[in-house]
Short mmCIF file of C-alpha atoms in Angstrom, two decimals:
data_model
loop_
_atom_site.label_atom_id
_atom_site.label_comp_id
_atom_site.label_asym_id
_atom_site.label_seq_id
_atom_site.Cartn_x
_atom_site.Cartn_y
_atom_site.Cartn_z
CA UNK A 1 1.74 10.65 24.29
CA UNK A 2 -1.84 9.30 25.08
CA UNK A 3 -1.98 8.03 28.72
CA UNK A 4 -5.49 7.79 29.27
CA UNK A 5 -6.63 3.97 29.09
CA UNK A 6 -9.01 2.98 26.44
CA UNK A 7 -11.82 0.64 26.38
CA UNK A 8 -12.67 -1.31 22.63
CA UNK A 9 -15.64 -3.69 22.92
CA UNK A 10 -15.43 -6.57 20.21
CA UNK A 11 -17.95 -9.45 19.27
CA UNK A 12 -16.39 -12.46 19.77
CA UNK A 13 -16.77 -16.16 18.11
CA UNK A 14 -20.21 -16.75 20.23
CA UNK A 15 -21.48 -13.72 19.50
CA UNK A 16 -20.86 -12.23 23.04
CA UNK A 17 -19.21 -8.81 23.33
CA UNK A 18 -15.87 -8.63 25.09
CA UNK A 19 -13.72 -5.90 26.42
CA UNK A 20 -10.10 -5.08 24.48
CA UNK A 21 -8.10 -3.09 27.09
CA UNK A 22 -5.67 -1.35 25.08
CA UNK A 23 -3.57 0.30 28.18
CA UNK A 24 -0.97 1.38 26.83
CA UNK A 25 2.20 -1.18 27.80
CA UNK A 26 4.34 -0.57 24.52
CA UNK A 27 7.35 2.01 25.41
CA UNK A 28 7.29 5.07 25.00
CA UNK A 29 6.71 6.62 21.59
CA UNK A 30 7.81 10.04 19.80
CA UNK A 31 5.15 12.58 18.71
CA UNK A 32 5.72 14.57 16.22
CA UNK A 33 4.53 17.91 15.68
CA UNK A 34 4.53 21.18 13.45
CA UNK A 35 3.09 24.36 13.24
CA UNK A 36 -0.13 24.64 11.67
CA UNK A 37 1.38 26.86 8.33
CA UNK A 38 4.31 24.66 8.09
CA UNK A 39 5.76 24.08 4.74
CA UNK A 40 6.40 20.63 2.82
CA UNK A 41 10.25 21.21 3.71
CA UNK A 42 9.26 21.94 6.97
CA UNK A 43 7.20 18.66 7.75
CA UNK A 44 9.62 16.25 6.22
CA UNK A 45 12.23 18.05 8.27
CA UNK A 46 10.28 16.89 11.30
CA UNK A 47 9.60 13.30 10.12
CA UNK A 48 13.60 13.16 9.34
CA UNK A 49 13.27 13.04 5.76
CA UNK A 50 16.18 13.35 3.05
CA UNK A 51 15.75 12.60 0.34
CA UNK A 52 18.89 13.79 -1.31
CA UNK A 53 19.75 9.95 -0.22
CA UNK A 54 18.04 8.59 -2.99
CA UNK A 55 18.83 8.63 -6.77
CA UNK A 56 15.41 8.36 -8.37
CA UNK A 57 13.58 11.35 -6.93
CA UNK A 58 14.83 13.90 -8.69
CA UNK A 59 16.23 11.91 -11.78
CA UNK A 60 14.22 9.88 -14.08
CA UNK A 61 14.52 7.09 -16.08
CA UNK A 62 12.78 6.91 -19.37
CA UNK A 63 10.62 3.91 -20.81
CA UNK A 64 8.41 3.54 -23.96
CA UNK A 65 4.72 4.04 -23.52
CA UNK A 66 2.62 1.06 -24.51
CA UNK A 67 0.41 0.77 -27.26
CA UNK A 68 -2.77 -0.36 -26.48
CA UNK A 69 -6.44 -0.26 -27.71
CA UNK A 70 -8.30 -0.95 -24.46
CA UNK A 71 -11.03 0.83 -23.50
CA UNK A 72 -10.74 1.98 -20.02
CA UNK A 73 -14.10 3.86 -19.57
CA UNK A 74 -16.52 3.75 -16.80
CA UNK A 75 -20.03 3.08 -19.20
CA UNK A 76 -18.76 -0.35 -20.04
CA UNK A 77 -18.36 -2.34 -16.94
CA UNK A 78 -21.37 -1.03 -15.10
CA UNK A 79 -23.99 -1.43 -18.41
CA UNK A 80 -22.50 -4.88 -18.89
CA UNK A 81 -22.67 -5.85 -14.90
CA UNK A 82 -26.37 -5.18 -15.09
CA UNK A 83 -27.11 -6.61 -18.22
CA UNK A 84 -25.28 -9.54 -17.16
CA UNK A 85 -27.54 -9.72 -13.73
CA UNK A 86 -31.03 -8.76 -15.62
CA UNK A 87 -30.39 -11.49 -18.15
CA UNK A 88 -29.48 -13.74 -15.06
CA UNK A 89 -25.66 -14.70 -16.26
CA UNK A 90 -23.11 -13.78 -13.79
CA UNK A 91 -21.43 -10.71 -14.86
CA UNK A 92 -17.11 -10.44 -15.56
CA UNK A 93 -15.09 -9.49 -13.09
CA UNK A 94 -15.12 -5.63 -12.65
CA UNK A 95 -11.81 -5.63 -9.73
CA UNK A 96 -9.35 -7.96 -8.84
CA UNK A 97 -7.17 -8.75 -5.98
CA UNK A 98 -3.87 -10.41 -7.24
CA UNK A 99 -1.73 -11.95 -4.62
CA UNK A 100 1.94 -11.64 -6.48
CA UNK A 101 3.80 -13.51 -4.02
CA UNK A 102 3.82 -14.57 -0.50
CA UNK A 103 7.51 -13.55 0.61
CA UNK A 104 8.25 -10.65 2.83
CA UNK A 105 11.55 -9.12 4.33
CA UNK A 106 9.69 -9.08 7.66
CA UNK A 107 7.50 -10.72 9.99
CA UNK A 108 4.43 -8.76 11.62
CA UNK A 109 2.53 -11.17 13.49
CA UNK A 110 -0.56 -9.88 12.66
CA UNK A 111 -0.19 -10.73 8.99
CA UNK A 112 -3.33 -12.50 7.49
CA UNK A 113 -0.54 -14.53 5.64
CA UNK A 114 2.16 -15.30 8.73
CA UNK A 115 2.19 -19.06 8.26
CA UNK A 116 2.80 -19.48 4.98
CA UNK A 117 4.60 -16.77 4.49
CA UNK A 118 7.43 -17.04 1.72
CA UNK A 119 6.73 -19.64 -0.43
CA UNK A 120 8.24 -19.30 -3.82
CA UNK A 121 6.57 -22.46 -5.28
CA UNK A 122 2.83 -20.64 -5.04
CA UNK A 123 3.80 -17.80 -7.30
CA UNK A 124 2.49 -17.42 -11.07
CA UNK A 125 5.56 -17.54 -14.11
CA UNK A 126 4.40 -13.78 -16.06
CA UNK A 127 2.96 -16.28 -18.49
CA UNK A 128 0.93 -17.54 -16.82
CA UNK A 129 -0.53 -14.24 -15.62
CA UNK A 130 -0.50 -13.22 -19.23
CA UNK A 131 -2.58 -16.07 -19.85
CA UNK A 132 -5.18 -15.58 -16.95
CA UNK A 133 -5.18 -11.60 -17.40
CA UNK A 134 -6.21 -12.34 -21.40
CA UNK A 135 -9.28 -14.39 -19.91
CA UNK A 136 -10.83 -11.73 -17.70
CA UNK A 137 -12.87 -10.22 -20.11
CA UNK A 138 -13.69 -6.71 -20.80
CA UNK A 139 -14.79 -5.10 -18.16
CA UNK A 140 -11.87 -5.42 -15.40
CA UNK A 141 -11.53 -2.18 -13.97
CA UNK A 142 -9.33 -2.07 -10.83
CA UNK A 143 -6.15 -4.42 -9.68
CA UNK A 144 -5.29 -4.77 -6.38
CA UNK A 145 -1.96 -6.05 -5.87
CA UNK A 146 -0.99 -7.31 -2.50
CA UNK A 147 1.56 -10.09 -0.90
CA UNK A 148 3.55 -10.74 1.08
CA UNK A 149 5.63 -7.61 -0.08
CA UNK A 150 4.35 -7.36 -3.23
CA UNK A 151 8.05 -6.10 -4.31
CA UNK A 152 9.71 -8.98 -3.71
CA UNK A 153 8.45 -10.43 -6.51
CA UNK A 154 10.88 -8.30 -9.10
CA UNK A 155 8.26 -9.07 -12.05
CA UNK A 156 6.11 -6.67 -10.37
CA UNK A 157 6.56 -3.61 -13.29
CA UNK A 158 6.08 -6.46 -16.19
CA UNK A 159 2.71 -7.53 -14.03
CA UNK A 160 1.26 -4.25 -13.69
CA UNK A 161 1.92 -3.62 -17.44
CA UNK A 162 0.44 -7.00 -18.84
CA UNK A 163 -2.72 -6.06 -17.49
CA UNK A 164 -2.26 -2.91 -19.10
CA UNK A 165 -1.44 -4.31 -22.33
CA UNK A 166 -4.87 -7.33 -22.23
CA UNK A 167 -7.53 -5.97 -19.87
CA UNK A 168 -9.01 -2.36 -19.41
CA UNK A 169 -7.96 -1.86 -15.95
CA UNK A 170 -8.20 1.61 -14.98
CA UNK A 171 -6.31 1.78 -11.73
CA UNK A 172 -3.95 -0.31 -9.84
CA UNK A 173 -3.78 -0.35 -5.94
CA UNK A 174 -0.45 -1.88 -5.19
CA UNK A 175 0.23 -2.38 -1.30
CA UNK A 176 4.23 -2.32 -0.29
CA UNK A 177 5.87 -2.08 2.94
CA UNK A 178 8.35 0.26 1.06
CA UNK A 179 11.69 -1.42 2.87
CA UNK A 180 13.44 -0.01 -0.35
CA UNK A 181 12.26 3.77 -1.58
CA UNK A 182 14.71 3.63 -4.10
CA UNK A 183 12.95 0.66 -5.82
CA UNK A 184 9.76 2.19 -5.57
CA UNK A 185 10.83 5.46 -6.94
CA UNK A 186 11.99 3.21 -10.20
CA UNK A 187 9.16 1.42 -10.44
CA UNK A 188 7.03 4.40 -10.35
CA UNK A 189 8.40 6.34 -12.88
CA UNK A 190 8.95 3.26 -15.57
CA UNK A 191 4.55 2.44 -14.56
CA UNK A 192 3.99 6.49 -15.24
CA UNK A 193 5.58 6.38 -18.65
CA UNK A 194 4.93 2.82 -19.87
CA UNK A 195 0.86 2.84 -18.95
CA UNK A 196 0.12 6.51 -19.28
CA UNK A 197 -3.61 6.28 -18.50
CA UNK A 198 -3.03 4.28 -15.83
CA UNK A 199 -3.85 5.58 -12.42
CA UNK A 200 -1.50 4.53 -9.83
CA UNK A 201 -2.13 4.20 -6.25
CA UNK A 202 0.65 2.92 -3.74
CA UNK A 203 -0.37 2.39 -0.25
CA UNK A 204 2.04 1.90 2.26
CA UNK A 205 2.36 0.11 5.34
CA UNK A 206 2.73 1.79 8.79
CA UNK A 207 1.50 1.40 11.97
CA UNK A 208 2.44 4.24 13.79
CA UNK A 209 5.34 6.14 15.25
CA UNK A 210 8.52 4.88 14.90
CA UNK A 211 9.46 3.06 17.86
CA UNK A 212 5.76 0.99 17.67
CA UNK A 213 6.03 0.48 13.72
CA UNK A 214 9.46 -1.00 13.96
CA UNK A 215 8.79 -3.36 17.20
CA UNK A 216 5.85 -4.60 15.00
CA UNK A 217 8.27 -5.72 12.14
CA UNK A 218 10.15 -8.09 13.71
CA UNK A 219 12.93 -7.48 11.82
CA UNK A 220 16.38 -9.20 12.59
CA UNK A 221 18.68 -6.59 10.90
CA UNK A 222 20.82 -4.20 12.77
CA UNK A 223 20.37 -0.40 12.41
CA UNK A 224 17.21 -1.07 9.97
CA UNK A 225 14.90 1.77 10.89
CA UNK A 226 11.56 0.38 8.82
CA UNK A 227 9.60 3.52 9.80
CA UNK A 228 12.10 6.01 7.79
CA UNK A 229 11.87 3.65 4.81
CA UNK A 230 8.16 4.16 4.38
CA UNK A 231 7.93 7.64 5.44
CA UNK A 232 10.85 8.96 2.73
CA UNK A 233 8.97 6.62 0.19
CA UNK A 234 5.91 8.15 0.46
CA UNK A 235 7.75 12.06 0.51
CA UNK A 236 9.91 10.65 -2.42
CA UNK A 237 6.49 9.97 -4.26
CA UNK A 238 5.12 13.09 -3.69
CA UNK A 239 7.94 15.11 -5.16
CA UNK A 240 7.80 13.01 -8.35
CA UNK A 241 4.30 13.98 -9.04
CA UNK A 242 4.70 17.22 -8.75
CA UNK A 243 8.28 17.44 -10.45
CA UNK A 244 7.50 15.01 -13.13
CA UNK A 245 3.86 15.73 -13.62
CA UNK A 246 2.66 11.67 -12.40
CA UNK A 247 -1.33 13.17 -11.45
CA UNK A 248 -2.22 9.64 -12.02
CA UNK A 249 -0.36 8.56 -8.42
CA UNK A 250 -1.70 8.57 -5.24
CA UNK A 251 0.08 8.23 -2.03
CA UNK A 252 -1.57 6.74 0.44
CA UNK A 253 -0.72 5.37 4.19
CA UNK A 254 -2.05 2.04 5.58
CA UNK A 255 -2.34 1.48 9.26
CA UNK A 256 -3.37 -2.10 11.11
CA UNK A 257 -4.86 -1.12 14.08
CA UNK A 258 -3.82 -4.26 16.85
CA UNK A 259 -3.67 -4.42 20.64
CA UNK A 260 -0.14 -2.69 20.24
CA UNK A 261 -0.56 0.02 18.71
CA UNK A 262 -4.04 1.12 19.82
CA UNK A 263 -3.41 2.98 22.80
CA UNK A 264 -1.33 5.01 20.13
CA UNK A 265 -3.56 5.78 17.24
CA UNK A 266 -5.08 9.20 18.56
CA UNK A 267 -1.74 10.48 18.77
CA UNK A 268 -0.82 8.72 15.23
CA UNK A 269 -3.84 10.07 13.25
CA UNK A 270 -2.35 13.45 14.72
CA UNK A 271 0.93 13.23 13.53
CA UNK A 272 -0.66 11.98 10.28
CA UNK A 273 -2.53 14.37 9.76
CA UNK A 274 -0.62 17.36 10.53
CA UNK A 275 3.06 16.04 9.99
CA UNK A 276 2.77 13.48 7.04
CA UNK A 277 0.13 14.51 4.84
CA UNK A 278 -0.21 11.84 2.63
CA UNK A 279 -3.11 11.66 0.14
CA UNK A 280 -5.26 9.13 2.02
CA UNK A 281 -5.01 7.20 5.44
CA UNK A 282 -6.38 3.91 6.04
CA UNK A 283 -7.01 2.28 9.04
CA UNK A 284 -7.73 -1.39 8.86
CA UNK A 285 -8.28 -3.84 11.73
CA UNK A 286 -6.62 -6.65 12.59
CA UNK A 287 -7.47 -9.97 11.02
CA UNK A 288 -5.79 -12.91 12.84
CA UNK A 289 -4.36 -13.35 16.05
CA UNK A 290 -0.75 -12.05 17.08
CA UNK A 291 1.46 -14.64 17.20
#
């Protein structure tokens, strides 16, 4: 566990630099370690994975592909976007960020969304996404779907697969806090087979060992261990691409840094790193105060 104090100097709202003392005062946390040649098994063995627990790992659902003419090339968006700029119009959109909802099944603090957090009444009918997605143009290349949980909203699959269907978006980034791996696994395999050239990313929330991740959740059920969730989600994942053949899906892991979890993150990128494994880590910093 890291004990030695650390010093983070941030500008503040005049401009001035002040000091972040991120002494560690969170409890104890568990490191987790492995030897360096360790095997898959091995590593989710130490992160406490099973994943004989869940039905959609190993089994597979199977869905239509759909049809579509879209042209989901590179040369397009970039000739038109400076085109667009020499001629002095303002180009199409090339990415998107798409907000599907803004419930959750928890209750960080540090959430950029924590006071207006679920609100049913703000979210889009699929027709009238349909309707938006069909006026974005041609050159739309990359979706980012975010919330709230962004799986709450249980049109998610139909969402992703509109703007398969009317734009020629390339990749979707979908951000998830995977409190159900099960539902993830499903969605996953019905977006591998229904959008085939679609390159799926899912990047999943966690920020840090267990015992720091789960205080940060503020969750009010019993016995709910958030950490395991998103750690067997994003094993669960990886077996599907390589049983099923999904090279299209990235797995990626998505950490907040805040003042409590930063006296941990030397020791998280570690276990990261070595233990986990996942495709990509990000580290993003805090954007609001904690509440």
């Amino acid at each position: 566990m890291q004990d030695t104090p650390l010093e983070t100097r941030m500008p503040s709202s005049d401009g001035q630099s002040v000091s972040l003392d991120t002494t560690p005062s969170q409890p104890s946390y568990t490191v987790l370690t492995v030897a360096p040649d360790a095997t898959d098994a091995e590593c989710m063995a130490a992160s406490g994975t099973d994943l004989s627990l869940y039905r959609w790992v190993d089994d597979r659902p199977r869905f239509e592909a759909i049809e579509t003419r879209q042209n989901r090339g590179l040369a397009r968006p970039i000739v038109k976007t400076f085109t667009s700029r020499w001629a002095g119009r303002v180009p199409n959109p090339v990415m998107l960020t798409h907000i599907v909802t803004t419930r959750c099944n928890y209750s960080c603090g540090f959430c950029s969304f924590a006071d207006t957090l679920n609100s049913v009444s703000d979210e889009l009918s699929l027709e009238e996404i349909e309707k938006t997605y069909a006026t974005l143009g041609d050159m739309v290349n990359v979706i980012v779907y975010s919330g709230g949980e962004t799986t709450v909203n249980r049109q998610l699959p139909e969402i992703i697969e509109a703007a398969y269907r009317l734009t020629p978006v390339k990749s979707v980034y979908v951000i998830s806090n995977a409190w159900k791996p099960d539902l993830l696994f499903e969605i996953t395999h019905r977006l591998m087979q229904t959008c085939p050239e679609l390159h799926l990313t899912w990047s999943l929330s966690i920020e840090g060992p267990r015992e720091i991740n789960n205080r940060a959740r503020y969750t009010k059920k019993d016995g709910w261990d958030a950490w395991q969730n998103t750690i067997d989600t994003m094993w669960g994942l990886k077996r599907m691409r390589q049983l099923f053949g999904y090279n299209q899906l990235d797995v990626q892991l998505c950490t907040v840094c805040t003042p409590d979890n930063a006296h941990c993150l030397p020791d998280w990128y570690d276990m990261v790193r070595d233990v986990l494994q996942p495709d990509k880590w990000n580290l993003n910093l805090m954007r609001r105060s904690v509440q």
